[in-house]
Coordinates of C-alpha atoms and ligand atoms in Angstrom, one line a residue:
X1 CA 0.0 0.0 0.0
X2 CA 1.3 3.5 -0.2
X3 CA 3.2 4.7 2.0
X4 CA 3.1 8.9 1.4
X5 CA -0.1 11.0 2.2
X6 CA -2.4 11.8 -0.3
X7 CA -5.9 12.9 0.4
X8 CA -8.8 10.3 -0.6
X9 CA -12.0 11.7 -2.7
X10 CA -14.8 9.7 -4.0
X11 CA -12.9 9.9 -7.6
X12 CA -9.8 8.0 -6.1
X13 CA -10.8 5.8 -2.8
X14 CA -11.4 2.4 -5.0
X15 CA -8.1 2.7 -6.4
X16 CA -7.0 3.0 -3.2
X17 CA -8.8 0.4 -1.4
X18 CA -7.9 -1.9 -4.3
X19 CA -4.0 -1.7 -2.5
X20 CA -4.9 -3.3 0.6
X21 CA -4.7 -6.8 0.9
X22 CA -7.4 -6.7 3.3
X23 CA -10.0 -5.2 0.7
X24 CA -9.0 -7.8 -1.4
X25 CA -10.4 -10.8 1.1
X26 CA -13.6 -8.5 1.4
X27 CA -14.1 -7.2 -2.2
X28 CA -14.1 -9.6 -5.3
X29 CA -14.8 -7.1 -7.8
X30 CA -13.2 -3.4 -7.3
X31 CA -15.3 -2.1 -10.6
X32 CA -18.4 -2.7 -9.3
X33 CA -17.7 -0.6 -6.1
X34 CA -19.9 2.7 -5.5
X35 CA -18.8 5.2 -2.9
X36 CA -20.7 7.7 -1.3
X37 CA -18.6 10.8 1.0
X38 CA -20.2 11.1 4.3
X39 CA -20.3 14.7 5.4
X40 CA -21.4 14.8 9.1
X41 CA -18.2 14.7 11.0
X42 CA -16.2 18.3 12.3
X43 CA -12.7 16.6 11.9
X44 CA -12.5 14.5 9.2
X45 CA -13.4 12.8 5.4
X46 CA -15.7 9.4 6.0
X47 CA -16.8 7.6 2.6
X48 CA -18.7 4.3 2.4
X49 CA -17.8 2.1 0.2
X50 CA -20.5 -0.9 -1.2
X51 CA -20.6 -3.4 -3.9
X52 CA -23.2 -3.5 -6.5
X53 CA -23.1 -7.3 -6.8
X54 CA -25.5 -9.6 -5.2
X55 CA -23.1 -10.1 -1.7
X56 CA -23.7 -5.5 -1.0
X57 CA -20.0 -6.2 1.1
X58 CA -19.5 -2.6 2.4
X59 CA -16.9 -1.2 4.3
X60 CA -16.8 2.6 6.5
X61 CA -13.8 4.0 5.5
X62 CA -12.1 7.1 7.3
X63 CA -9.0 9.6 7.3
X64 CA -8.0 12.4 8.5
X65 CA -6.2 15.3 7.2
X66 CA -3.6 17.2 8.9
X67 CA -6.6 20.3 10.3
X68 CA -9.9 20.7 11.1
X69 CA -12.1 19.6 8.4
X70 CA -15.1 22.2 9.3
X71 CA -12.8 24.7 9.8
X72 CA -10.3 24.4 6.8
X73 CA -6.5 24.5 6.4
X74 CA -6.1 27.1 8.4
X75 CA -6.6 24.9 11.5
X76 CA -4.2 22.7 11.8
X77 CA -4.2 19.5 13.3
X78 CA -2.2 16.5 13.7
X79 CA -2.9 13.5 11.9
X80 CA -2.1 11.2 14.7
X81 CA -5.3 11.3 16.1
X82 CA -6.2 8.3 13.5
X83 CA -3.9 6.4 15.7
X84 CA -5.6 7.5 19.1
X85 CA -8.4 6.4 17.6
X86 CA -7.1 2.9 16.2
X87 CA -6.0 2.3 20.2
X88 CA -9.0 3.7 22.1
X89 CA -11.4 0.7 19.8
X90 CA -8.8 -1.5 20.0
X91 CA -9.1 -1.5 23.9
X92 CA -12.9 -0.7 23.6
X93 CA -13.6 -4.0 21.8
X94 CA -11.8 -5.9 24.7
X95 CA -13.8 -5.1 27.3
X96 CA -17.7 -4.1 25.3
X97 CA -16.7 -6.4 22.7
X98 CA -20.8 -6.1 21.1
X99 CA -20.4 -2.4 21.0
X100 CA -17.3 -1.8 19.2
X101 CA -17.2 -1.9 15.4
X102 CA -14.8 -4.4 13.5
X103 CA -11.6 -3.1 12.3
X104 CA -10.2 -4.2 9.3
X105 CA -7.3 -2.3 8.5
X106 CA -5.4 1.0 9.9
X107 CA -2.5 2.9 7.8
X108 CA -0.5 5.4 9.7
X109 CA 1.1 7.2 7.0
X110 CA -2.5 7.5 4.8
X111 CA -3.9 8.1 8.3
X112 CA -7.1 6.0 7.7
X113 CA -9.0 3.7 9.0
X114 CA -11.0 0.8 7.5
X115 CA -14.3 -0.8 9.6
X116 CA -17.2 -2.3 9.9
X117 CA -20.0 -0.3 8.0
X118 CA -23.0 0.0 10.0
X119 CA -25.4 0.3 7.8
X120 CA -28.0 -1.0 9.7
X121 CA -28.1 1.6 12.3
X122 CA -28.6 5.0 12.8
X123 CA -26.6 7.6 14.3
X124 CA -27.8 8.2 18.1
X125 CA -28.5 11.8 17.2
X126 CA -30.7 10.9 14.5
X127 CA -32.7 7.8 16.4
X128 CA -33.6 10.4 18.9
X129 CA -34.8 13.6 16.7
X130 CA -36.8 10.7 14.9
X131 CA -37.8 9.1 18.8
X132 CA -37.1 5.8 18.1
X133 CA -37.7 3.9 20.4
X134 CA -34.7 2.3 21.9
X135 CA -35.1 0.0 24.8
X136 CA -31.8 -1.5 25.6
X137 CA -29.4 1.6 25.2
X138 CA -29.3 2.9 29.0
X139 CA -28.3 -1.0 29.8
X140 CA -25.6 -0.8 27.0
X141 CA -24.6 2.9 27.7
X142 CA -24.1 1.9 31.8
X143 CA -22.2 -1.1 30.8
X144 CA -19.6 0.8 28.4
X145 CA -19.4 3.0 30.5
X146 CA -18.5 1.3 33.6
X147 CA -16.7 -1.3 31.7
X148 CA -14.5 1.3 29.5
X149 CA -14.0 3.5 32.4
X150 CA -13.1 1.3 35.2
X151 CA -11.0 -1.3 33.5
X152 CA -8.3 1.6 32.3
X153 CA -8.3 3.0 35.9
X154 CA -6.0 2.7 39.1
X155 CA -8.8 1.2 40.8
X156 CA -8.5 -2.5 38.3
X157 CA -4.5 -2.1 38.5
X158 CA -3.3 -5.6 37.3
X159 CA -6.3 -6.6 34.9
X160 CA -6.0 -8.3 31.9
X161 CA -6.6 -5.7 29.8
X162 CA -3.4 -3.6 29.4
X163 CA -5.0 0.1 27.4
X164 CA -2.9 2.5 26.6
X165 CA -2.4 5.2 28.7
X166 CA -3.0 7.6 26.0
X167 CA -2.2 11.5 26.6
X168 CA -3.5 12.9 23.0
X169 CA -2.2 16.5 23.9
X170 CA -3.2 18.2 20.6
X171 CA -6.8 16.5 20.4
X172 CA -7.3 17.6 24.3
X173 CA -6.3 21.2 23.3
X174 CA -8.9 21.2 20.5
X175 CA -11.1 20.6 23.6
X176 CA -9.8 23.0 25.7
X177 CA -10.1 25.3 23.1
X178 CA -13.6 24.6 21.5
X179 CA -15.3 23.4 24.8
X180 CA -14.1 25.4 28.1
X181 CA -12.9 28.7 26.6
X182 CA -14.2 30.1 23.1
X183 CA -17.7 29.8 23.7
X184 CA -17.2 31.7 27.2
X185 CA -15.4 34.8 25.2
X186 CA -16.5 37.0 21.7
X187 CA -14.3 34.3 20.4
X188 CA -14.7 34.5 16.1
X189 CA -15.7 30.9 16.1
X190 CA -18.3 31.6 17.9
X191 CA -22.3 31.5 16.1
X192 CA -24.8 32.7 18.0
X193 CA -28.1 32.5 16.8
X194 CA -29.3 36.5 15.7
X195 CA -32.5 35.9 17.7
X196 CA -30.9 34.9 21.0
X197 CA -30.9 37.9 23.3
X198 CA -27.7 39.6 24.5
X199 CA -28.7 38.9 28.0
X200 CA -29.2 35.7 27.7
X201 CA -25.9 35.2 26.3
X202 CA -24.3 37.1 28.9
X203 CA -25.9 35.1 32.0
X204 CA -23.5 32.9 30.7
X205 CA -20.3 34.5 29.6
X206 CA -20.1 37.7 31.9
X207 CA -21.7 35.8 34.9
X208 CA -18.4 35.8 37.2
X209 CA -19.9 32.9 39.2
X210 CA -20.0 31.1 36.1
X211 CA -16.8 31.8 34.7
X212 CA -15.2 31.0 38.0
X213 CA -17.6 27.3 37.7
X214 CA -16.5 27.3 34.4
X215 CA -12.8 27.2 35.3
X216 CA -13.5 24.7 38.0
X217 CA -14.5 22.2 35.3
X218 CA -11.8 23.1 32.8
X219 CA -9.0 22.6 35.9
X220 CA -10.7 19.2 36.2
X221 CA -10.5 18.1 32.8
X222 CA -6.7 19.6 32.6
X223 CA -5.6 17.8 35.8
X224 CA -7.8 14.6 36.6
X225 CA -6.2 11.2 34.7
X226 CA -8.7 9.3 36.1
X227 CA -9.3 6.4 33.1
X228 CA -8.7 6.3 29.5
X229 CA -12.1 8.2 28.4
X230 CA -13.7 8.3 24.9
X231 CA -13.1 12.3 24.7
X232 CA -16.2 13.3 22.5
X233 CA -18.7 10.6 23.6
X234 CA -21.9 13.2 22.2
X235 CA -24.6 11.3 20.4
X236 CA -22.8 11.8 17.0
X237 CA -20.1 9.3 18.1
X238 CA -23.0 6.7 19.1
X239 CA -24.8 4.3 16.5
X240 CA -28.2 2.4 17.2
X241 CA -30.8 0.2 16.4
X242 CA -33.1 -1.8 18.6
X243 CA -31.4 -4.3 19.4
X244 CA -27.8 -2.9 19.1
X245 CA -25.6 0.2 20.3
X246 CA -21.9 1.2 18.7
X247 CA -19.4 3.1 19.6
X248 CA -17.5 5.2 17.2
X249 CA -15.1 7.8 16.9
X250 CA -12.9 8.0 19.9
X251 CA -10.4 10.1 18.3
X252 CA -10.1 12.4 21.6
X253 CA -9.3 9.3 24.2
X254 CA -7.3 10.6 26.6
X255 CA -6.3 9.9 30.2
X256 CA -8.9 12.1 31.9
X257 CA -12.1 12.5 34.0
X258 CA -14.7 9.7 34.2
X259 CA -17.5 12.2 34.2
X260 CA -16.1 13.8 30.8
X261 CA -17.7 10.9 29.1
X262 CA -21.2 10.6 31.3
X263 CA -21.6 14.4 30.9
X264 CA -20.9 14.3 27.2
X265 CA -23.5 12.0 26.4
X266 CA -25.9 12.9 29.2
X267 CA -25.7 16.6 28.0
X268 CA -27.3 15.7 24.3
X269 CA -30.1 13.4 25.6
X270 CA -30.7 16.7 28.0
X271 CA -31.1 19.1 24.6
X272 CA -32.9 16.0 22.7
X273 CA -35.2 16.6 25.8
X274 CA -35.5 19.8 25.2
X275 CA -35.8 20.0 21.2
X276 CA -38.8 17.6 22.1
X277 CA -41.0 19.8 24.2
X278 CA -40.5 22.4 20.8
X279 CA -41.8 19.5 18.2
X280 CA -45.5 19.9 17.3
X281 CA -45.8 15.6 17.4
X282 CA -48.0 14.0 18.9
X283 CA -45.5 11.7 20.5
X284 CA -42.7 14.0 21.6
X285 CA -44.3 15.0 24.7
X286 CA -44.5 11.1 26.5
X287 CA -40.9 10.6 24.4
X288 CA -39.4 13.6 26.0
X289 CA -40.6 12.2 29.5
X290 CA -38.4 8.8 28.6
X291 CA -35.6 10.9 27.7
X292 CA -35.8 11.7 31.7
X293 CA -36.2 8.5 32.6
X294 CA -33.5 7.4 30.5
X295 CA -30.7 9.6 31.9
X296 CA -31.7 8.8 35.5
X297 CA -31.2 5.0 34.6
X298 CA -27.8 5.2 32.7
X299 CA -26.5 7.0 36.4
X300 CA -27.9 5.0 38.4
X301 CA -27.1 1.4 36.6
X302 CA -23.7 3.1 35.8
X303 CA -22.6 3.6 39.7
X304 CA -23.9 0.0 40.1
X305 CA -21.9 -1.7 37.6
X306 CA -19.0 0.4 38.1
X307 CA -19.0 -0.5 42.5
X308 CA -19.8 -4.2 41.5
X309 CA -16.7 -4.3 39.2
X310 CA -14.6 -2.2 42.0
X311 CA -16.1 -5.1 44.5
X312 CA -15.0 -8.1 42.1
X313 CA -11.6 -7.1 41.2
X314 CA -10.9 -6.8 44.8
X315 CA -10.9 -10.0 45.6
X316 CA -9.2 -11.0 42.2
X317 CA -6.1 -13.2 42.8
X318 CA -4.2 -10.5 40.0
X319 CA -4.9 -7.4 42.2
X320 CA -3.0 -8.5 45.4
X321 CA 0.2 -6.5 45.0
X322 CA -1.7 -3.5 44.1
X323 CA -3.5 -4.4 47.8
X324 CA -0.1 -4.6 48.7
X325 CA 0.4 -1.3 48.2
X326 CA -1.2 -0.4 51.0
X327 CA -3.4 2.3 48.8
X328 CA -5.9 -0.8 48.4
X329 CA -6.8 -0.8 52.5
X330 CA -8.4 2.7 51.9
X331 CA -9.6 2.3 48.5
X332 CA -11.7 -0.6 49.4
X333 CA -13.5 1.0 52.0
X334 CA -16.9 2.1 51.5
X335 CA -17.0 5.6 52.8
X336 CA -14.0 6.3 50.3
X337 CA -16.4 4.7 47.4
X338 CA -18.8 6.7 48.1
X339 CA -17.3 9.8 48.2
X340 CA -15.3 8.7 45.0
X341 CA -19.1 7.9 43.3
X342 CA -20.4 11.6 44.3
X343 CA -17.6 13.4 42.8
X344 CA -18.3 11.6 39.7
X345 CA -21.9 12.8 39.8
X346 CA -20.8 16.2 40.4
X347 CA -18.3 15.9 37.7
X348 CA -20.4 14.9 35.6
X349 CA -23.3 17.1 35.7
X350 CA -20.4 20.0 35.3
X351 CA -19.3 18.4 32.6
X352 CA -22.7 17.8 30.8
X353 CA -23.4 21.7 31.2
X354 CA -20.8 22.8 29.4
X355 CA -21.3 20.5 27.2
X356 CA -24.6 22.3 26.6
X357 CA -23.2 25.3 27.0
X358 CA -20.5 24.9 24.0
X359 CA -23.3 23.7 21.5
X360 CA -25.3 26.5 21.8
X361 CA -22.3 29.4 22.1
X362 CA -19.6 27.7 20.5
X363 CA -19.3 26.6 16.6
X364 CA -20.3 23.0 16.8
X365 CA -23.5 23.0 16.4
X366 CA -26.2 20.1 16.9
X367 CA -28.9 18.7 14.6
X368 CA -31.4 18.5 17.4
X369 CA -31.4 22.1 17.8
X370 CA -30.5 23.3 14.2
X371 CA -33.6 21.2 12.9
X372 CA -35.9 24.0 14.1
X373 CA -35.6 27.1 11.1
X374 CA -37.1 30.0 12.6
X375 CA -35.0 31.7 14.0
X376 CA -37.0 33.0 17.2
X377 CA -38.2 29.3 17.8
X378 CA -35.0 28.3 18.1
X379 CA -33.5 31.6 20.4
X380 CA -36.6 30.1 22.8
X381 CA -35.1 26.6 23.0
X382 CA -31.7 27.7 23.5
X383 CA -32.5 30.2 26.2
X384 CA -34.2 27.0 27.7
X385 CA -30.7 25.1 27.7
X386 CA -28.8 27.7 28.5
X387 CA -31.2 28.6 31.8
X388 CA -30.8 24.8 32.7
X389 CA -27.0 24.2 32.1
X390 CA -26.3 27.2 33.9
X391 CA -28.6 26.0 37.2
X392 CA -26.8 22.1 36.6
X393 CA -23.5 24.1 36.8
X394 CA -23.9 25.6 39.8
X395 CA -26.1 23.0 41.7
X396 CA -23.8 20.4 41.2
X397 CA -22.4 19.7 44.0
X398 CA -25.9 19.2 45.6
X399 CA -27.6 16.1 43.9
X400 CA -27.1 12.6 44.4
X401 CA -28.6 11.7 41.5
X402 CA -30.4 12.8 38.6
X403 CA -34.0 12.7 39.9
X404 CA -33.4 15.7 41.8
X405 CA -32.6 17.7 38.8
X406 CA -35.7 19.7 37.6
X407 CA -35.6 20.5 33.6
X408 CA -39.7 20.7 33.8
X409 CA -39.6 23.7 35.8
X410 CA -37.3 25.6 33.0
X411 CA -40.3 25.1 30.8
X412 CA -42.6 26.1 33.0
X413 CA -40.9 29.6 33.8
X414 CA -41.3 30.4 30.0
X415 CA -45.0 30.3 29.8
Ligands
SR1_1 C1 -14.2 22.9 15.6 S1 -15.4 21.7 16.0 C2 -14.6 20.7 17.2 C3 -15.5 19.7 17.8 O1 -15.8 18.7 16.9 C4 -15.7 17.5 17.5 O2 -16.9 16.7 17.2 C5 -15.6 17.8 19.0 O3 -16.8 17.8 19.7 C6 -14.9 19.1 19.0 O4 -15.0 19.8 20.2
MG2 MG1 -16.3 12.8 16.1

């Protein structure tokens, strides 16, 4: 295969793929392939690539260039992150084996990645705004979660899983960028909707209690290594169908805070929640309830899981010389566990309100909120988010779970 960078388009990527050995045990015929670019992603060029003939083989093929696709040359970006990415599935398939796509071929110097096409499902994002109905995701969701999260930290020292203890610097300054600073200032990446009112915009940014929350969460996600996290686990990076949930994308792993990846996907099913209380459907009212219902479940069978694989692996034969280390004594006890369990919480509702915070302020937008045209329809919703994010941000510290977080009354102050 080649070995210098060139950038794939849907003119040359069959050439391409007719290079790689691998292709060649998937693909009997190169000339009947049809490719078709998939243009969702902020960061980089996706294709997928399907035969004509009777077997429809396909394969999800992606790479990434050396910036920020959505933001052109002009930002840029190291190409390594296609390696991050290789590593973070690799170790995701170990321990969520069903929810980690196959991979079928990685080139470093091309900086792409070959995988499973998952044609059959939809995008997280999209299963929502169209309220599927998806009955086994907070018990997949919980399980990744705790699985992913507590098998890369200190706590499972001496597992059989060995993940990388990833530091991604350049992808975690994208974050630290895009997430905790520019949608705080007048930064020029900012979009703010025309109809949003200054004030509204300015509860937020020139709010010194905010700020000063703000920089709380930023110091945690600089300075906690807590477990190899996904990075950018929004709904986007999430694929679905009834009976199955994928995840994709984990370009921005990292060594960081567990709650980064809770919040992050706890802070979209939040604006689904709200983007359904705006839709004129019969159905979105009683679906917007499940949303609720949803997000209290994932917590709650998340600190479950995670305590009952804490309680296994310490009485795991491999785990003794980290008990050894005397740091086991205190870790094990179960005032320390739950204090550990209520940071995450608080953590993680930070987290999720920036997370809300960012898509509304910042430049990456979300479909759930962009579906809705008129402009003063959507400046309503997004004051909504904004109100909330901003009371989750500064109540944090006071929940011990979900339930006790009231989105219904946000609703209620607009009418
Ligand atoms: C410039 S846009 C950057 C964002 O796109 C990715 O999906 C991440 O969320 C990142 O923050
Ligand atoms: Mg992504």
């Amino acid at each position: 295969t080649s070995t210098a960078y060139y950038t794939l388009t849907e003119q040359n990527i069959v050439e391409y793929l007719s290079t790689v050995p691998a292709m060649g045990m998937l693909f009997d015929d190169f000339s009947a392939l049809e490719v078709k670019e998939v243009c969702d992603g902020n960061m980089n060029y996706a294709f997928i690539v399907r035969s004509k003939n009777k077997d429809k083989s396909s394969v999800f093929v992606k790479q990434t260039p050396p910036y920020i696709k959505v933001l052109g040359k002009d930002w840029p970006l190291s190409r390594e992150r296609m390696d991050v990415e290789k590593q973070a599935l690799t170790y995701q398939a170990q321990v969520c084996p069903t929810m980690s796509p196959k991979l079928y071929y990685s080139c470093s110097a091309m900086s792409v990645i070959i995988m499973q096409n998952l044609s059959q499902h939809l995008l997280l994002r999209n299963a929502l705004i169209a309220r599927q109905s998806l009955p086994k995701l907070a018990s997949h969701m919980s399980s990744y979660l705790a699985n992913t999260l507590f098998y890369s930290s200190a706590f499972a020292e001496g597992n059989k899983y060995q993940p990388t203890k990833l530091s991604n610097q350049a992808m975690c300054q994208i974050t630290q960028a895009f997430v905790f600073t520019y949608p705080f200032e007048g930064h020029e990446t900012n979009n703010y909707n025309p109809s949003l009112c200054q004030n509204v915009i300015d509860s937020i940014q020139k709010d010194p209690t905010v700020r000063m929350h703000i920089g709380q969460m930023k110091w945690a996600f600089a300075s906690k290594n807590e477990a190899l996290i996904h990075g950018d686990l929004h709904t986007g990076s999430i694929m679905v169908n009834e009976n199955d949930t994928y995840i994709i994308d984990p370009e921005f792993a990292f060594m960081g805070p567990i709650g980064f990846d809770i919040g992050a996907f706890i802070a979209n099913l939040y604006v689904n929640y709200f983007a359904q209380k705006h839709t004129a459907n019969p159905s979105s009212e009683s679906y917007a309830t499940s949303l609720l219902s949803l997000i209290e479940t994932v917590w709650l069978e998340f600190e479950t899981k995670f305590l009952s694989l804490w309680q296994k692996h310490d009485n795991h034969p491999d785990n003794t010389a980290f008990i050894g280390d005397h740091l086991g004594v205190e870790l094990a006890h179960s005032d320390f566990r739950e204090w550990f369990m209520q940071t995450i919480l608080s953590d993680t509702m930070g987290f999720a309100a920036v997370k809300m915070m960012r898509r509304i302020l910042g430049v990456a937008k979300v479909a759930d909120v962009m579906q809705f045209e008129n402009n003063e329809q959507r400046a309503k919703l997004e004051a909504q988010i904004l109100r909330f994010a901003r009371e989750m941000l500064l109540t944090r510290n006071t929940h011990r779970d979900f339930s006790s977080l009231n989105a219904t009354h946000i609703l209620n102050n607009d009418k």
